[in-house]
Structures are given as structure tokens and as C-alpha cells.
Coordinates of C-alpha atoms in Angstrom, one line a residue:
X746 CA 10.5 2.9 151.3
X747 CA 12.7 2.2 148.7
X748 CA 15.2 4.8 147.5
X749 CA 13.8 5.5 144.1
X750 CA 10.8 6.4 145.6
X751 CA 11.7 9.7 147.7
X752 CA 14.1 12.9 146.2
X753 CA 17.1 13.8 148.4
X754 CA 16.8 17.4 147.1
X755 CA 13.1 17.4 148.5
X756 CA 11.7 17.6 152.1
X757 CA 10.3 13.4 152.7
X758 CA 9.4 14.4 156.3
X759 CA 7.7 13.1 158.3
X760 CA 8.5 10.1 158.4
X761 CA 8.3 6.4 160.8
X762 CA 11.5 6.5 162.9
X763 CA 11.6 2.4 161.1
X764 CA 11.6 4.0 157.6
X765 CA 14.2 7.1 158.2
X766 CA 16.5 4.3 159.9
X767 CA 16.2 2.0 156.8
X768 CA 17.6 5.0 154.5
X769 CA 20.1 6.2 156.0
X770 CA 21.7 2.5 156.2
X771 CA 21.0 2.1 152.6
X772 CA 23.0 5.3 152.0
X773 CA 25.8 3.7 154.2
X774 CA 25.9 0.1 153.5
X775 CA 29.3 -0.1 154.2
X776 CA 30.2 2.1 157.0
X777 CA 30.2 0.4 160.4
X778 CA 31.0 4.3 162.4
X779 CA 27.7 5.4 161.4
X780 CA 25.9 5.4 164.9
X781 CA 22.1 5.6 165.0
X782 CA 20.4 5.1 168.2
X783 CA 16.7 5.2 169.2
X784 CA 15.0 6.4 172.4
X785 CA 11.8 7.0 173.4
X786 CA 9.5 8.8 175.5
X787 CA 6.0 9.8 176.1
X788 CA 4.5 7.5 173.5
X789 CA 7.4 9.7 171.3
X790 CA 10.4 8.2 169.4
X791 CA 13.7 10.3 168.6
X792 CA 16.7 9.0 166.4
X793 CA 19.9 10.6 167.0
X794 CA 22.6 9.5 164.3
X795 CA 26.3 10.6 163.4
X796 CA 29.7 9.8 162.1
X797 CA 31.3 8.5 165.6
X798 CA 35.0 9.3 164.1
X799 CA 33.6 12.7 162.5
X800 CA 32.8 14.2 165.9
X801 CA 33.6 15.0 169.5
X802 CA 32.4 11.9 171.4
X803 CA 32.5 13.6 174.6
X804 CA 30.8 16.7 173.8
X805 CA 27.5 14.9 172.3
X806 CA 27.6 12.7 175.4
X807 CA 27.6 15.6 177.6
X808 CA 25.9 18.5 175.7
X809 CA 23.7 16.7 173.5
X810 CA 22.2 13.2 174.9
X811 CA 22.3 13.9 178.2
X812 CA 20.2 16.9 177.6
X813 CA 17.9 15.4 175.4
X814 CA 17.2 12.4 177.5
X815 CA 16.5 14.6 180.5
X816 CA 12.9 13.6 182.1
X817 CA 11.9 17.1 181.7
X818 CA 12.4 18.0 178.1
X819 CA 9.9 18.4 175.6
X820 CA 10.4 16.3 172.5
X821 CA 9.6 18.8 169.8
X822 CA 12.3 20.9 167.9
X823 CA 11.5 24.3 169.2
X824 CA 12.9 22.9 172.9
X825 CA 15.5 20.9 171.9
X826 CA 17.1 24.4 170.6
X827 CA 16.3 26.2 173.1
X828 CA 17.5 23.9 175.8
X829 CA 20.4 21.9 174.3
X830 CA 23.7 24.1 175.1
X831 CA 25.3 24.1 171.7
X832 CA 25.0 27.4 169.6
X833 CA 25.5 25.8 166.1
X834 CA 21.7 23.9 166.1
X835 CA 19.2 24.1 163.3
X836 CA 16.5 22.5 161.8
X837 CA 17.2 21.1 158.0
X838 CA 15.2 19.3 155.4
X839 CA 16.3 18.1 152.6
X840 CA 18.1 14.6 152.9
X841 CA 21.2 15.7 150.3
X842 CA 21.8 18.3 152.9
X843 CA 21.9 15.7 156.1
X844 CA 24.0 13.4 154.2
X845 CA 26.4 16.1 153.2
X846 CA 26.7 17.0 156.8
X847 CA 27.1 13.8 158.1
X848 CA 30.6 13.1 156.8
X849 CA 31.7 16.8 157.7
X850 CA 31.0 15.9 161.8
X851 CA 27.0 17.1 161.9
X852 CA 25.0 15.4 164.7
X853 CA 21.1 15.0 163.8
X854 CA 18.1 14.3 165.8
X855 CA 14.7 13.7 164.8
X856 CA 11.9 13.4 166.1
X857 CA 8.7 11.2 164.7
X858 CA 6.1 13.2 163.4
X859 CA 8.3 16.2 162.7
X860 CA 8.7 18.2 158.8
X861 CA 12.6 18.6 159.9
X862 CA 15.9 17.4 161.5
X863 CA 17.7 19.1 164.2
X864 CA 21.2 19.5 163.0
X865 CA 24.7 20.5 165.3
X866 CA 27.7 20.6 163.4
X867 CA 30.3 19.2 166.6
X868 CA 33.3 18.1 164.0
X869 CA 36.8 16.7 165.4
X870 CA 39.3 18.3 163.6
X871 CA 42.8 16.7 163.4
X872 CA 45.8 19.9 163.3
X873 CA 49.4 19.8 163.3
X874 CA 50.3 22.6 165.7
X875 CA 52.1 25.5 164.0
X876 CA 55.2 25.5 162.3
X877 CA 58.0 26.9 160.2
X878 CA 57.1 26.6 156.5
X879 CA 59.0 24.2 155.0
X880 CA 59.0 25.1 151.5
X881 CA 59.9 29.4 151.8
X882 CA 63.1 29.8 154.3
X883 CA 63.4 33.6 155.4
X884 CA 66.5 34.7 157.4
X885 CA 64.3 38.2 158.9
X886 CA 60.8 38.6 159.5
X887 CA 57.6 35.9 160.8
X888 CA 58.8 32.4 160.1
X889 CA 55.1 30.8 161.3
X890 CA 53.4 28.6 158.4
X891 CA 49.6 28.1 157.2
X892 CA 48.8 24.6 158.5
X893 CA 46.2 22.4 156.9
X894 CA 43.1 23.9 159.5
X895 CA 41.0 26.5 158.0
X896 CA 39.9 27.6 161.3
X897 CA 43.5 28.1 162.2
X898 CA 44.8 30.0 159.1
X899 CA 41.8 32.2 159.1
X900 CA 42.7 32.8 162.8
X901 CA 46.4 33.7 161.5
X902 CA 44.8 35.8 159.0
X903 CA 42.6 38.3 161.3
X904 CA 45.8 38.3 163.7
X905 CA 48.0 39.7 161.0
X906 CA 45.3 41.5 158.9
X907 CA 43.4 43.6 161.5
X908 CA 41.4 45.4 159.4
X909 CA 37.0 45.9 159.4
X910 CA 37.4 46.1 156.0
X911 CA 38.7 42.5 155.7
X912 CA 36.5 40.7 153.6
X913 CA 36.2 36.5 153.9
X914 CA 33.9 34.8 151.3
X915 CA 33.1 30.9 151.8
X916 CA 32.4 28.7 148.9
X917 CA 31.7 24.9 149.2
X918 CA 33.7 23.6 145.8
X919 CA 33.3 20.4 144.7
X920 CA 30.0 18.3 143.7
X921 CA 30.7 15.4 145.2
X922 CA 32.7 15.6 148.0
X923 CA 32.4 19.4 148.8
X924 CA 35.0 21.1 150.5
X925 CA 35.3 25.4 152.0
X926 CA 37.2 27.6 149.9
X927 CA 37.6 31.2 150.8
X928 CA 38.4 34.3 149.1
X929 CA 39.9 37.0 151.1
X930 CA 40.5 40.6 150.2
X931 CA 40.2 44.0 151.7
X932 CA 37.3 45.7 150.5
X933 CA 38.7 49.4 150.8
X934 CA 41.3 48.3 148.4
X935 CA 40.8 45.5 146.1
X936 CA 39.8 46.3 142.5
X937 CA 36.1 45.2 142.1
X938 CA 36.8 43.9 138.1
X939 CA 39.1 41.5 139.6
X940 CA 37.0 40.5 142.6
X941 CA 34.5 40.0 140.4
X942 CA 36.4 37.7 137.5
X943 CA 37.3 35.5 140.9
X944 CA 34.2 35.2 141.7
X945 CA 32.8 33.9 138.3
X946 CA 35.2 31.3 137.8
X947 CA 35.1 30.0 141.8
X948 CA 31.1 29.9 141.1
X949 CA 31.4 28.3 137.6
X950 CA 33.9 25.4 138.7
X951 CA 31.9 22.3 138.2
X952 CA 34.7 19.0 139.9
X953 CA 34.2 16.3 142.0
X954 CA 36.4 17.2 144.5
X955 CA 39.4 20.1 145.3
X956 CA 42.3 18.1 146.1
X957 CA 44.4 21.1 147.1
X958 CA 44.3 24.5 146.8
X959 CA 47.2 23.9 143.9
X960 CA 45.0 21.7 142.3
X961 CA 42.8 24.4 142.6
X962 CA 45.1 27.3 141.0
X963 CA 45.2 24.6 137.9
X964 CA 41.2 25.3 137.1
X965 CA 41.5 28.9 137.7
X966 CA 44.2 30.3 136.2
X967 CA 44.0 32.3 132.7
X968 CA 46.4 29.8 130.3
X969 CA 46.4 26.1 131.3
X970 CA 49.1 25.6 128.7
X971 CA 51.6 27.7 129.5
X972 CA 54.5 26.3 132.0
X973 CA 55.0 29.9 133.9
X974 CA 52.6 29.7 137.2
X975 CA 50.2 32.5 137.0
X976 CA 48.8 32.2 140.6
X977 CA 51.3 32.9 143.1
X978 CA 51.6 30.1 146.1
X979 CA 52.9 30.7 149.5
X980 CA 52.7 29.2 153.2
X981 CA 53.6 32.0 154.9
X982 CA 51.1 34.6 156.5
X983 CA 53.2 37.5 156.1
X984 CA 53.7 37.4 152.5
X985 CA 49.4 36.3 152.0
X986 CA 49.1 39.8 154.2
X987 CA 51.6 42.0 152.6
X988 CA 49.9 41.3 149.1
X989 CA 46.1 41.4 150.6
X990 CA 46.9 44.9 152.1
X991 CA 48.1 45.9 148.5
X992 CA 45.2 45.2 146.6
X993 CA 45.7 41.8 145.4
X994 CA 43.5 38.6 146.3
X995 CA 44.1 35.5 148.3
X996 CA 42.2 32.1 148.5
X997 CA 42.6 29.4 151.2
X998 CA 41.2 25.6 150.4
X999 CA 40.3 23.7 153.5
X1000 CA 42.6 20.6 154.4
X1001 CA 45.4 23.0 152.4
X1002 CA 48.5 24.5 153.9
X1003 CA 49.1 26.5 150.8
X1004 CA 47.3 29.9 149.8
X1005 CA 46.8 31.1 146.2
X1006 CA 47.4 35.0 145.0
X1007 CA 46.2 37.1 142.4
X1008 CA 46.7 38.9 140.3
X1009 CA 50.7 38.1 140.2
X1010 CA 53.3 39.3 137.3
X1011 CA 56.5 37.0 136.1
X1012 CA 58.1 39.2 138.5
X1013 CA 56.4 38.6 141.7
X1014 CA 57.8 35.4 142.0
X1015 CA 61.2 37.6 142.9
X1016 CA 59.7 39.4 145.7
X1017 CA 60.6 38.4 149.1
X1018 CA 59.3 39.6 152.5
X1019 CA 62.6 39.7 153.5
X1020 CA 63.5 42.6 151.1
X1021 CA 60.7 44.9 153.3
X1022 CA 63.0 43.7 156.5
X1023 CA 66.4 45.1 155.0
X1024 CA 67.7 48.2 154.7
X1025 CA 66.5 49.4 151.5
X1026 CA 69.7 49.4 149.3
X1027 CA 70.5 45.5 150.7
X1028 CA 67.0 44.7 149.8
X1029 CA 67.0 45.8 146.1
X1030 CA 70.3 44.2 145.5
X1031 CA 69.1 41.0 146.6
X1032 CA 66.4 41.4 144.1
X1033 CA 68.0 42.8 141.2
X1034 CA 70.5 39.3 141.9
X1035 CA 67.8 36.9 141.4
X1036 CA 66.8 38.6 138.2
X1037 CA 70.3 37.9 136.9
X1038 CA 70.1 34.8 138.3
X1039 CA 66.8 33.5 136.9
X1040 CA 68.4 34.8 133.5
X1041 CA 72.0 33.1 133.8
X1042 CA 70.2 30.1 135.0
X1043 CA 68.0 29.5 132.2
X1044 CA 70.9 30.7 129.1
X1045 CA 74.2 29.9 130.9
X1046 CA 74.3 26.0 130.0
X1047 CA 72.8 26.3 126.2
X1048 CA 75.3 29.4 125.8
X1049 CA 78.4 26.8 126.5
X1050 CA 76.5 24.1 124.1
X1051 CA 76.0 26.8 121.5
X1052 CA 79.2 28.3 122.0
X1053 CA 81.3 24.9 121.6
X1054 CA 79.4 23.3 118.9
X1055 CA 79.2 26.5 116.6
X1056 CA 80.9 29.7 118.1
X1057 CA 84.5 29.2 119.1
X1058 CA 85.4 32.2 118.3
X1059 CA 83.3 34.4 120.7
X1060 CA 85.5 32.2 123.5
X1061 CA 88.9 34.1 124.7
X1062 CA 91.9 32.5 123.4
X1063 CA 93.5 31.3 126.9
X1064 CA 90.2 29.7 128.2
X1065 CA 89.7 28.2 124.1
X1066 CA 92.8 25.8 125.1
X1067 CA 91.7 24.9 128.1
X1068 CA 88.8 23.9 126.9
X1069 CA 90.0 22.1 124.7
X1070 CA 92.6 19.8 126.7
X1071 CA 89.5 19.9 128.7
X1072 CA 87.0 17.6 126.1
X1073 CA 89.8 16.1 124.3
X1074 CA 89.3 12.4 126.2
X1075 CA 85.3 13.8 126.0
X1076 CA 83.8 11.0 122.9
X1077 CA 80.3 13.3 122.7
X1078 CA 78.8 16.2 121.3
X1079 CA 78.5 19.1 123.9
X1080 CA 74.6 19.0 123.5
X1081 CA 74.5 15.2 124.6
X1082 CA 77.2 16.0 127.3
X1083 CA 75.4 18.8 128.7
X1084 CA 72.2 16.6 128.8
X1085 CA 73.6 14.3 130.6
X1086 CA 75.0 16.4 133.2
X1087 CA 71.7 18.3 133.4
X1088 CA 69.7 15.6 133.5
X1089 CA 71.8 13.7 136.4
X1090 CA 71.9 17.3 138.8
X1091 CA 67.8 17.0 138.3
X1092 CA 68.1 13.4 139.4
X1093 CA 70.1 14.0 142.0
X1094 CA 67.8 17.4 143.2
X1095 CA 64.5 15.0 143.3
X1096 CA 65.9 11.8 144.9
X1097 CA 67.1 14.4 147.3
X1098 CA 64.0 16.2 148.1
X1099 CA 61.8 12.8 148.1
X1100 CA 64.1 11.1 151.0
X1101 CA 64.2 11.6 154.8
X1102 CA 66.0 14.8 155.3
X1103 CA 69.1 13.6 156.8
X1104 CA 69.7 11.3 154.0
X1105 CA 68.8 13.7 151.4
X1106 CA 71.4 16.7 152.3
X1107 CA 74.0 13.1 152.0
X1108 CA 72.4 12.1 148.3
X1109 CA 72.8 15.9 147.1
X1110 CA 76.6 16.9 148.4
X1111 CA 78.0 13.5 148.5
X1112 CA 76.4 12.8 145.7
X1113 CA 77.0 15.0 143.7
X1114 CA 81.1 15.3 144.4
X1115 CA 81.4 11.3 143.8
X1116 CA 79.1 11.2 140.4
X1117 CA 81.0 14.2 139.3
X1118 CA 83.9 13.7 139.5
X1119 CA 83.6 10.0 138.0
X1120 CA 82.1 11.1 134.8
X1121 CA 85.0 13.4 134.2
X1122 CA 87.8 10.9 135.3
X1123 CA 85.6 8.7 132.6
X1124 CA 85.8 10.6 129.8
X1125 CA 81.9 11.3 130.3
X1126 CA 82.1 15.0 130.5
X1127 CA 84.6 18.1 131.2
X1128 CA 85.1 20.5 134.1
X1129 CA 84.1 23.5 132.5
X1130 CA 80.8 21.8 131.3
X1131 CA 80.8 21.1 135.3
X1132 CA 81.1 24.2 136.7
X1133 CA 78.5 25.8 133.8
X1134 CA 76.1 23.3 135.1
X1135 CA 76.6 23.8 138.6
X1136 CA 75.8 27.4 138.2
X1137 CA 72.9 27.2 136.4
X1138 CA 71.7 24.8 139.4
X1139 CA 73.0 27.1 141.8
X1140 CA 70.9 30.1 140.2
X1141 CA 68.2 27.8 140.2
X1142 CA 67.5 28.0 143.7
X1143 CA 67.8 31.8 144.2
X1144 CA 63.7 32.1 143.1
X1145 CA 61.9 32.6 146.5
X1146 CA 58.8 30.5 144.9
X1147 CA 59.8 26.9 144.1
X1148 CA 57.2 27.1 141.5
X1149 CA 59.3 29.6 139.2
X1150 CA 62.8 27.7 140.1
X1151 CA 60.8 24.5 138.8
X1152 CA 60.1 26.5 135.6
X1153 CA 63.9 27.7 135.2
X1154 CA 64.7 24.3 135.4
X1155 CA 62.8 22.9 132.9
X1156 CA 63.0 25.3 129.6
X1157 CA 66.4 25.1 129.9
X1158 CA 66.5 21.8 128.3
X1159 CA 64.7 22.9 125.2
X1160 CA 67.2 25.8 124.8
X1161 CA 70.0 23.2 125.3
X1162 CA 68.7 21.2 122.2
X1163 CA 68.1 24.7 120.2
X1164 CA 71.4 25.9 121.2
X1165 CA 73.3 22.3 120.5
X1166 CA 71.3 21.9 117.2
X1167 CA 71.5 25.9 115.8
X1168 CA 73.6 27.5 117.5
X1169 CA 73.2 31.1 119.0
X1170 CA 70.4 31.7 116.4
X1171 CA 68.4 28.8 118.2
X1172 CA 69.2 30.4 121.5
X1173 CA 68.0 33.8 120.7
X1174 CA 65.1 32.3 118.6
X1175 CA 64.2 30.3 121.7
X1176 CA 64.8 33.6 124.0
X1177 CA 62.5 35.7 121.7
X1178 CA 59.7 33.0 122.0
X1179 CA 59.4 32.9 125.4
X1180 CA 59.3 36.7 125.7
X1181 CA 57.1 36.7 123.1
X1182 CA 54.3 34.0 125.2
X1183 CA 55.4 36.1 128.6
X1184 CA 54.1 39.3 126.5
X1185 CA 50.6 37.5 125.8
X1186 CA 50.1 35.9 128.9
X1187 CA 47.6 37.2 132.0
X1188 CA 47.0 36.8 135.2
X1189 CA 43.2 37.2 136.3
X1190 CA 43.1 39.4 133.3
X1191 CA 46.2 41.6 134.1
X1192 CA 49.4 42.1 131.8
X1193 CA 51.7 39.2 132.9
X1194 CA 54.9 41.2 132.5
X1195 CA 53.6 44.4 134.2
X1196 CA 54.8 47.2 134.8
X1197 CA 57.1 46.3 132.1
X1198 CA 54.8 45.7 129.6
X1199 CA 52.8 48.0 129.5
X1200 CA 55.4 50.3 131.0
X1201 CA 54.1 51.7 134.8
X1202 CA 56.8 54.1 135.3
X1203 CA 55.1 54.4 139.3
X1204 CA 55.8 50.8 139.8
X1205 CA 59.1 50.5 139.2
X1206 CA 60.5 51.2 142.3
X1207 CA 58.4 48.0 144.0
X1208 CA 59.6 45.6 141.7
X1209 CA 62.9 46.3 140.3
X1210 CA 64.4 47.7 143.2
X1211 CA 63.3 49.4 146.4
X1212 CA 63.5 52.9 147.8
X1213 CA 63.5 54.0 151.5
X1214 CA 60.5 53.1 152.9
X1215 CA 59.4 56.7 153.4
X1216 CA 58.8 56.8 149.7
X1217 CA 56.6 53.6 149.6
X1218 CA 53.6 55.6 149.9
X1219 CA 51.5 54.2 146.9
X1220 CA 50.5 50.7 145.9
X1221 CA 51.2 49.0 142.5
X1222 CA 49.2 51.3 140.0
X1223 CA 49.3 48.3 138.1
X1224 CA 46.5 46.4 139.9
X1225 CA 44.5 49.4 139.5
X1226 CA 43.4 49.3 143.4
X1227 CA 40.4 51.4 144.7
X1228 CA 42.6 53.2 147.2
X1229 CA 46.2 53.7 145.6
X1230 CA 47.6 56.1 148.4
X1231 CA 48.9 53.7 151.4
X1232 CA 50.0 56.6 153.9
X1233 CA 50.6 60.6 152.9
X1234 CA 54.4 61.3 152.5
X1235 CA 54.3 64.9 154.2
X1236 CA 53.5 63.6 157.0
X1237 CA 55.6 60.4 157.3
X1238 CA 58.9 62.0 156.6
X1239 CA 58.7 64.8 158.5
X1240 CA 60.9 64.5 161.4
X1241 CA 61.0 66.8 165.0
X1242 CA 63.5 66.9 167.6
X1243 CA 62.4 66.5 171.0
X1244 CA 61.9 69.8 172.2
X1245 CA 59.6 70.9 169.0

């Protein structure tokens, strides 16, 4: 039979055992580890083929073939499910289905004559065993990571989420090499609108193949333009649960260690788990600092450009002539100085996170004393420009979410050339466009900068700073949830003594 001349959407059973064998080697012409091997019986034949590296070798030797070749069982499908000792058998049809199967570990016997193929899914599944995360460090709190198992981080998952109303919904995404995607959320709490909208655009996504799940975020998100993440990213169970249990959604991608959340605001990418593990007051100071920090690191170098190039008279008098012996042996403009020195901290951040740890920590200290303090003993640049720069850096790495230090990074450099080129008008012109985009971006149809804009007076207190947690008793009113009361307040601040 040649392969134009059957559909792989379509049943083509029954067929010869010679015939069956013939296509599935024309669909593998080039794969050596596809074993197919016939027995028969009783006038009967039986093919039994898999992907030997897709599956558990000794569990179809023991559970499957020595079953089946057993003197007493019936060749027909009905028996081979009722006596083979695996629970995941069943019978399938279509040959797109089988194929599909076959590279995710599924096992297939049939038997000539037959209208379908007995199917067992017995996949071997390569896991690193559980670890810390190595892209979120937390002092307080859970410190386990998602790995790249499904089956493990969904076991994490129902651990740390114990909850019947957990809900976990399995996609297959991707046409051609299809891979599980699931979308958790409680279904108590979750907003249905935005259950929905996840739905529609997981169900709509037409692609080969999901790389990872942050390839993933790239096809869902609301603005593909924009250089602010919109989805928030994490590898670390406790923050995936504490925003589940608040009403927000999560997705996990097979082969992925990172999960996706939403809906997210510009200023979820502050929080940290480790602000619920601190006394309150500690907690929102912490928070409040990377604000400041995300702001200083983003203004403070084009603020020294602007300043030197255009301003001197906004700089104090004492630090004006220090400044001043500072760049006299300088021979460039502050904008191309502070490019410089910008551009070399980035180089020396990357080249330190792309080699062997060890090494890396050496390029970034070591390097970073040596180069600077060459390029001012050359002329190259000043120390003030140094320490600027080295602040801004510093602030850099106060986001919890590398993918929002990532973004302070890079629209600093655009504000450098406004500030260099126009002065403070180009930094505040360069300010107010960025607020301006924050103000008309979304996430899964949310307001990006809420409960700023629009202003949630209720919400406040969750994102800006943090009181006691007796008076943590709603969820964000922002993500509209179906149940917005957490726990009753009477009752958890009520204290009695012993004897009461």
C-alpha cells in the first residue's frame, strides 16, 4: 500500500500484518530504535512496535510480552485489556494518532483482522531530581524549584495547593510536534472573563512546536511590541501558589521548569514571597526600596549625562569642582562616556552569567575593579560617572524577576542618548512616554498599572506596602475574583487568654 493511498486521519484497519509493517517503516525511514516485532499464534499474527529509547524496556518485557505471549491468552483486543496488567491500555484508530504516540513512549499491539490498535502509554521520562531555583534567591520561606517533569511540578502543585477546587486543564499545543500545556486555577476564585480569554488564545495558537513555556508567554501575551513582560515568570512553587490562591492564573509547558502568571501589573514584578515571611513593617520597606530602586536605576545615569552636558547649575557648588578636576583629562562628551561605561558593566554582567559559575563571580568583581579603574587612570572616563554607573547596576538587581531587571537595563540607554542630546527636556520627555505606553498597556485584558491606574484604593495596601497580616483579609479587588473575602477579620483577630 502506498502512502498516498490511505488517510492517517481515517481508520485503514484491518489490515495484513505485511502491509501495516511496510507503513510504519515508510513513516520511519530513518530511525533504527523503532522496534517492530511479529509473533504468531493459532493461525493468528500480532505486531507489537515502539520507540525502544521512548519507553521502559523492562516494564514491556515483563508486563506486556510476557503476557501476551502466554499459551493461554486469547488474541483478540477485548483480552489483551482485560489480562495485560497495565491500567493505561486502549484501543485507537486513526494512524495520525499512533504515530503521535509513538514518539511520546506508547506501546502498540495489533492484531490481524482487527478495526483497531491496542495502545499503552509506558514513557521513560528523564528528571533532574529537585532543586533550588536558580534564577529567584529567597533568604525565608520554600527554596524547592519547578524542574522540567510535568508529572513532578503538578505533584508540587497539589502538595502546596490542597484545595478540591483546584482546577488543572491539559492542552496538547503544537501541530507538529505536540507538547502538554496546563492551565491551573482555583475554580472558587478565579474570574471566569479571564479564564475564559486564556482559554481562547491557548485554543487558537496555531505553531509547530512550544519550545518553552517563555516562548510560550511570547504568543500569548496582549502587546508583542512592548519591552515590559506582561506575563509574570517564576520557578518557584510558593510564589505559582500564593498568586493561584489569589485569583490569578498559572500555566505549566511540559519539558519547562518555568511557569507563566496572569493577569500581572508593572508592579508585580516587586513582589516577593519573602515580604509574606517578614514582619510586616520589614516587608513593605523592602518593597517600597525596590520601587526607588527600579526608578533610580533607570534615571540616575541619563540624570548625570543631562546634568553635565546642559544643567550645571542644578549641581552644588563643592561637588561642581570636583567634577570638574574629575573630567578634565576626560577627551569625550558625557553621553559617549556614559555609553561606554554602560555598555562595558552589561558586557561584563553577560560574560558573567554565560560562564562556569566559579569563573563568572572572578569575571564580574575582578573584572570589574581592573577595567575600572584603567579607563579612569586612561583618561577614558571619571569616578563620579563610575560610581553613577555602578548604582544604577546595583539597583538593577534589586527586581525579584530577572525579566523586569532586564527591562531596567535596557531603556536606560535610550534615556542616556535623550538626556546627552536634550537635556532634562529629553529625560522627562522620555519619562512621560514610557508612563504614557505603561498607561495603555494590559495584561490578559487588565489595566497594566493597576490599582494605580485606575486607582483601587483596597489594593493598596498589597502592593505598595503591607499591613499586619490580620488585616489581609481580601484579595486584590483588582482582578475582580469570584470570592474576594480570603478569611473574616472578626474572627482572626480576636484573641483569648487561656482560661476564657
Amino acid at each position: 500500500m502506498k502512502r498516498s493511498q490511505f488517510n492517517k486521519n481515517r481508520n485503514i484497519f484491518p489490515l495484513k500484518i505485511e502491509e501495516f509493517e511496510k507503513i510504519l517503516k515508510s513513516e520511519f525511514p530513518s530511525n533504527p530504535d523503532l522496534s517492530i516485532s511479529i509473533y504468531e499464534k493459532q493461525n493468528k499474527k500480532v505486531i507489537v512496535f515502539y520507540i525502544a529509547y521512548q519507553v521502559e524496556g523492562d516494564k514491556v518485557e515483563e508486563f506486556l510480552l510476557e503476557p501476551l505471549l502466554d499459551e493461554k491468552l486469547e488474541w483478540t483486543n477485548q483480552s489483551i485489556l482485560n489480562n495485560i496488567p497495565l491500567g493505561s491500555g486502549k484501543t485507537v484508530e486513526k494512524l495520525n494518532d499512533i504515530l503521535k504516540k509513538l514518539l511520546i513512549g506508547g506501546v502498540f499491539i495489533y492484531i490481524e483482522g482487527e478495526n483497531t490498535v491496542v495502545e499503552y502509554l509506558i514513557s521513560k521520562k528523564e528528571k533532574r531530581a529537585l532543586q533550588q531555583s536558580e534564577t529567584e534567591s529567597v533568604v525565608l520561606g520554600p527554596k524547592i524549584g519547578f524542574t522540567e517533569s510535568m508529572v513532578t511540578n503538578l505533584n508540587i502543585i497539589r502538595w502546596t495547593i490542597r484545595s478540591k477546587d483546584l482546577v488543572l486543564e491539559k492542552y496538547m499545543i503544537g501541530e507538529r510536534e505536540p507538547r502538554e500545556v496546563r492551565l491551573i486555577y482555583l475554580k472558587s476564585v478565579a474570574n471566569k472573563t479571564d479564564i475564559n480569554t486564556f482559554r481562547q488564545r491557548l485554543e487558537e495558537l496555531e505553531i509547530d512546536v512550544v519550545d518553552d513555556s517563555s516562548v510560550l508567554l511570547q504568543y500569548l501575551e496582549d502587546s508583542s511590541l512592548t519591552i515590559f513582560p506582561q506575563f509574570l515568570t517564576t520557578e518557584l512553587p510558593d510564589r505559582f501558589s500564593y498568586d493561584i490562591n489569589r485569583g490569578r492564573i498559572g500555566v505549566l509547558v511540559e519539558n519547562s521548569p518555568t511557569a507563566l502568571i496572569a493577569p500581572t501589573t508593572f508592579f508585580s514584578f516587586f513582589e516577593s514571597t519573602e515580604d509574606l515571611y517578614m514582619r510586616w513593617n520589614v516587608g513593605s520597606f523592602l518593597r517600597l526600596l525596590r520601587f526607588i530602586s527600579f526608578f533610580l536605576s533607570t534615571v540616575f545615569t541619563p540624570l548625570y549625562v543631562a546634568a553635565v552636558t546642559f544643567h550645571y547649575e542644578i549641581i552644588p557648588t563643592p561637588l561642581l569642582i570636583n567634577l570638574g578636576e574629575s573630567r578634565a583629562a576626560v577627551p569625550f562628551p558625557p553621553i559617549l562616556e556614559a555609553l561606554f561605561l554602560e555598555l562595558m558593566i552589561e558586557l561584563l554582567r553577560e560574560s558573567g552569567a554565560r560562564l562556569p559559575t566559579k569563573i563568572g563571580q572572578t569575571i564580574g568583581i575582578v573584572g570589574g575593579v581592573v577595567v575600572g579603574t584603567a579607563a579612569v587612570q586612561a583618561g577614558i572616563t571619571s569616578n563620579v560617572l563610575i560610581i553613577f554607573v555602578a548604582l544604577s547596576a546595583l539597583a538593577s538587581f534589586t527586581a525579584p524577576n530577572y525579566l523586569m531587571g532586564t527591562t531596567a537595563r535596557v531603556i536606560r540607554f535610550p534615556l542616556i542618548i535623550l538626556g546627552g542630546l536634550l537635556g532634562l527636556v529629553g529625560l522627562i520627555y522620555g519619562v512621560s512616554f514610557l508612563i504614557i505606553h505603561l498607561l495603555r498597556l494590559t495584561s490578559l485584558g487588565r489595566p497594566y498599572l493597576s490599582p494605580l491606574y485606575p486607582i483601587v484604593w483596597e489594593d493598596f495596601n498589597k502592593v505598595f506596602f503591607r499591613l499586619p497580616a490580620s488585616y489581609q483579609n481580601k484579595r486584590f479587588k483588582s482582578y475582580r475574583p469570584k470570592d474576594l473575602i480570603r478569611y473574616r477579620k472578626e474572627k482572626s483577630t480576636k484573641k483569648k487568654d487561656i482560661d476564657e
